[in-house]
Structures are given as structure tokens and as C-alpha cells.
């Protein structure tokens, strides 16, 4: 891998946003071309990073050449490479769709969109707790603006709740960091994990309190019960490409939980409580999400509750506490992120052709392109509900196989029940949109080329994940094994700080003063 390739997923969207802002007077066509080209290049970078991480090695990029734990570092392992890849693929579909006109409903859409990608990639690549907070704030600030894009009473109301809750979460994040820093004296994840393992007595209890508080913050970001009530209204009111991009937002919280559990709190006494919280909270989120799916009377709201179902599934898997559960979680995460993003985009296309009724499950005008929309809706419904032969069924099967004997008693019936409720709700929506009695002739617009390309780009993932199931399952299993062995991550980050290599100028200066380097390492000075 090139020396500076690791920082490019952060620099590329940041520079793209600056270019778009500085050329704000140019045509919207040029801005769209710049944004699409940058996002496509991000996909290529993500592929290169994934190929590099697939070898099993961990790469560290020290900003300013200040080594950990004193400097800011970016770290690439299997997990971070996978998350950057998912983000890039999802973002390309969203930006293609937005170029059909959604981006013109407000100002600076593409610049804010790129800043959102910068925050997401930074959160996935950072090896420092405080900079995780910094990138969280960048992506949240961008998400505030994207959520409000286009205006509207419902959007502003949901956005206000979203902003207030995340401000509270950010304040708790800072408090948790202060507690952990006070107990350990460091903010580097690898260094903090080593120091927490050596704490005793009151200091250990203080670190455990900070760990639990931090998990609550990440649970708010991931939308686990009882911290999920903001999600349905927020996602259902956002513009279609924004809601689709937000499909990765809950996964940021899940990523942070996986990262700190495996690296920072691996040897902490709080880990048992954290896993119990994730297991039971995930199962309850799964149940209530399924109830919301059945109760939804709008396809956007239905899609938002399906996101909650996936959150509950992923969180309960993260609470299993073993390698196979984590591997199954990662396999399912890829599928659910991309397919729910496609569902939000498809809901917009259906709503545009139904007139004033939009995506509400009521009688409305006939669709102008029922065959095309019906075919895409069928693919999404089969994938989301977990029906063979698409990736949803394979992902749920892997999750069910990963559960041990005691976990299967609860996970199997709840997971199957959630799939059944999703199938019922989507079948009901499909019958209303495509088969129910209609009033009025078709009057909506035809699907644009950019809209079709954006949805198709994400829909391809459903059959493609089945074709690539073998190598993909091997990658996710290797990722879970890497997470379960944090010492490699720690050694890679901290080896340069523990055993500093003197520069050529320092070495020559020491030799000129008569100091032998070999004897110096042994502690013997002449």
C-alpha cells in the first residue's frame, strides 16, 4: 500500500467539499460531476484498502510522524477496511440518486454530503478515542444539515429532536472520555486497553463506570432500546438519498462498540455487563422494531422500522460474546446496510408516481412504470424479509448457526418472527401499490437515469453477496478472529513508541561522542 493511502479516504471528501464550496457559483452540473467522481474514486480507494487489509496485517499512519500513544494515528485493519468499503458503496448509490434533483432542493448538498463521508471514514479509521469524538461531531454536524435539506415542517421537527438527543450524547461522550482519561492517563485506544487491564480497586471501578457510560453513548448512536425513539421519525422525514445514507449511521455506533469492546475493554470487568446489555437490549429492539413494522402505514416509516429490526439483530449478535457471532454479525451488516439504503431510494420512486398519496398505504393513482418498480420492490422485499435465494436469508442463517444452545432459545424464534412481520408488512405494501384498486390515471414522472442507476447500484448487492458468500464469510470470520486477538493491534500501534528507532543524525551524533548503540540498549554507558 502506498505510504499515504490510508489518509486519503479522509482527505478526498474533505478536499472535494472545499472545492465545491469555493466554486459555489459554477453550474450545478459541474458540482454533481465533481461529487460523483470523488465518490467513485472513494470506492476505488476502499477496494485498495480492503485488499491491503485482507492479508491480515495492521497498518498505522502517524500524523505529523508523532508515534502512538502521544500522537494522532490512523489504523487500518480488516474491520475498518470493511466499514470504509460499505460506506463508499452506499454513498455512490446515494449521490447518483441525489443528482436527479434532490440535491437542488437546498444549498450546498454535495459539499455537506462529502463532509459526512469525511466524518464517517475518519470514525472508522482513527485509533484515538478523542479523535473518534471529533469525527463523530463532524459526521453529526453534516447529518444535521442533510436532514434539514429541503425544509418542511415534519423534517424540521424531527431534525430538532435528532439534534437535541445527539447534543446530549456528545456531552456524555466527553464526560466518559474525561473519566477514562483520568483513570488511565491516555486516549489512545491500544494504550488505554493495556492500562485498563492493570488497574485495581477504585481506579478499576472508575474505568468501568467510564466504559458503561461510553457504551450508552454508542447505543444512542446505534438506536438500541430504549434509545431508539428518535430514529423512525428522523429517517422517514429525511430526503430519500439522505435517509439511504443514514443506513450506515446506526452502524457507526455498532462499529464503535465492537472496537472498544475488543480493544479497550477486552480485559475490563465491565465487559460482562456490556455484553448482557447488548444481548437483551438487542432482542427487545428486535421485538419492538417488528411491532413497528406491522403498525406502519407509510413505506418510509416501514423502512425506518426495518432499520430498527436490523439494529436489534446486529446488537444481539454483538452480545453473543464469541467469534462466530461477530463473524455472522459482520456478514449480515453488509447486506442490511445496502439493501435498506436501496429501500429508502425505491420508496421515493414509488411515491413520486403516486401523486399526493406519496408512500402512504392508501388508494392512489396508478404507477406509470408498475413493472419496473414492482420488479425492484420484489427484490428488496425478498432480501429484507430473509427469503431464499438472496443474501437476507443467508445472513439470517449464519446468525442462527452462530448462536449457542442457550442463545438459540430466544434468538431463533425472535429472528424468524421479525422476518415474518417484515414479509407481511412488505406484502401488504406491495399489494396496495401494485394490485389494489386505483383511482385516476398515471401522472407521475418517469424514473430518471440517475435515479435508476443509484437504486440499481445498491440492488446488485442482494444477488452479488450470495455469489461471493464463500470469500466474504472467510473475510468476516478472519475479521472476528482479529478482533478477538487485540494484542496484534496494540503491538502494531505501540511498538514504535516502546522501542523508538533513532534517526541517522542522532545515531551518528551518539557514535561521535563515543557511545556504543548496542551497549546503550542494554543500559550500559561508557
Coordinates of C-alpha atoms in Angstrom, one line a residue, residues 28 36 63 70 74 84 146 176 183 186 191 206 231 257 310 414 432 442:
X28 CA -24.9 22.6 -10.6
X36 CA -19.9 11.7 -8.2
X63 CA 0.0 12.1 11.5
X70 CA 1.4 10.5 22.1
X74 CA -5.0 6.2 11.8
X84 CA -15.0 2.2 4.7
X146 CA -28.5 17.0 5.4
X176 CA -16.9 9.4 29.6
X183 CA -8.2 6.6 35.2
X186 CA -4.2 8.2 27.8
X191 CA -2.6 2.1 25.1
X206 CA -13.8 4.3 37.8
X231 CA -35.0 7.1 14.6
X257 CA -19.0 -0.8 20.3
X310 CA -31.6 -4.8 11.7
X414 CA -37.5 -13.8 17.5
X432 CA -51.6 -1.6 -2.2
X442 CA -50.9 7.8 -14.2

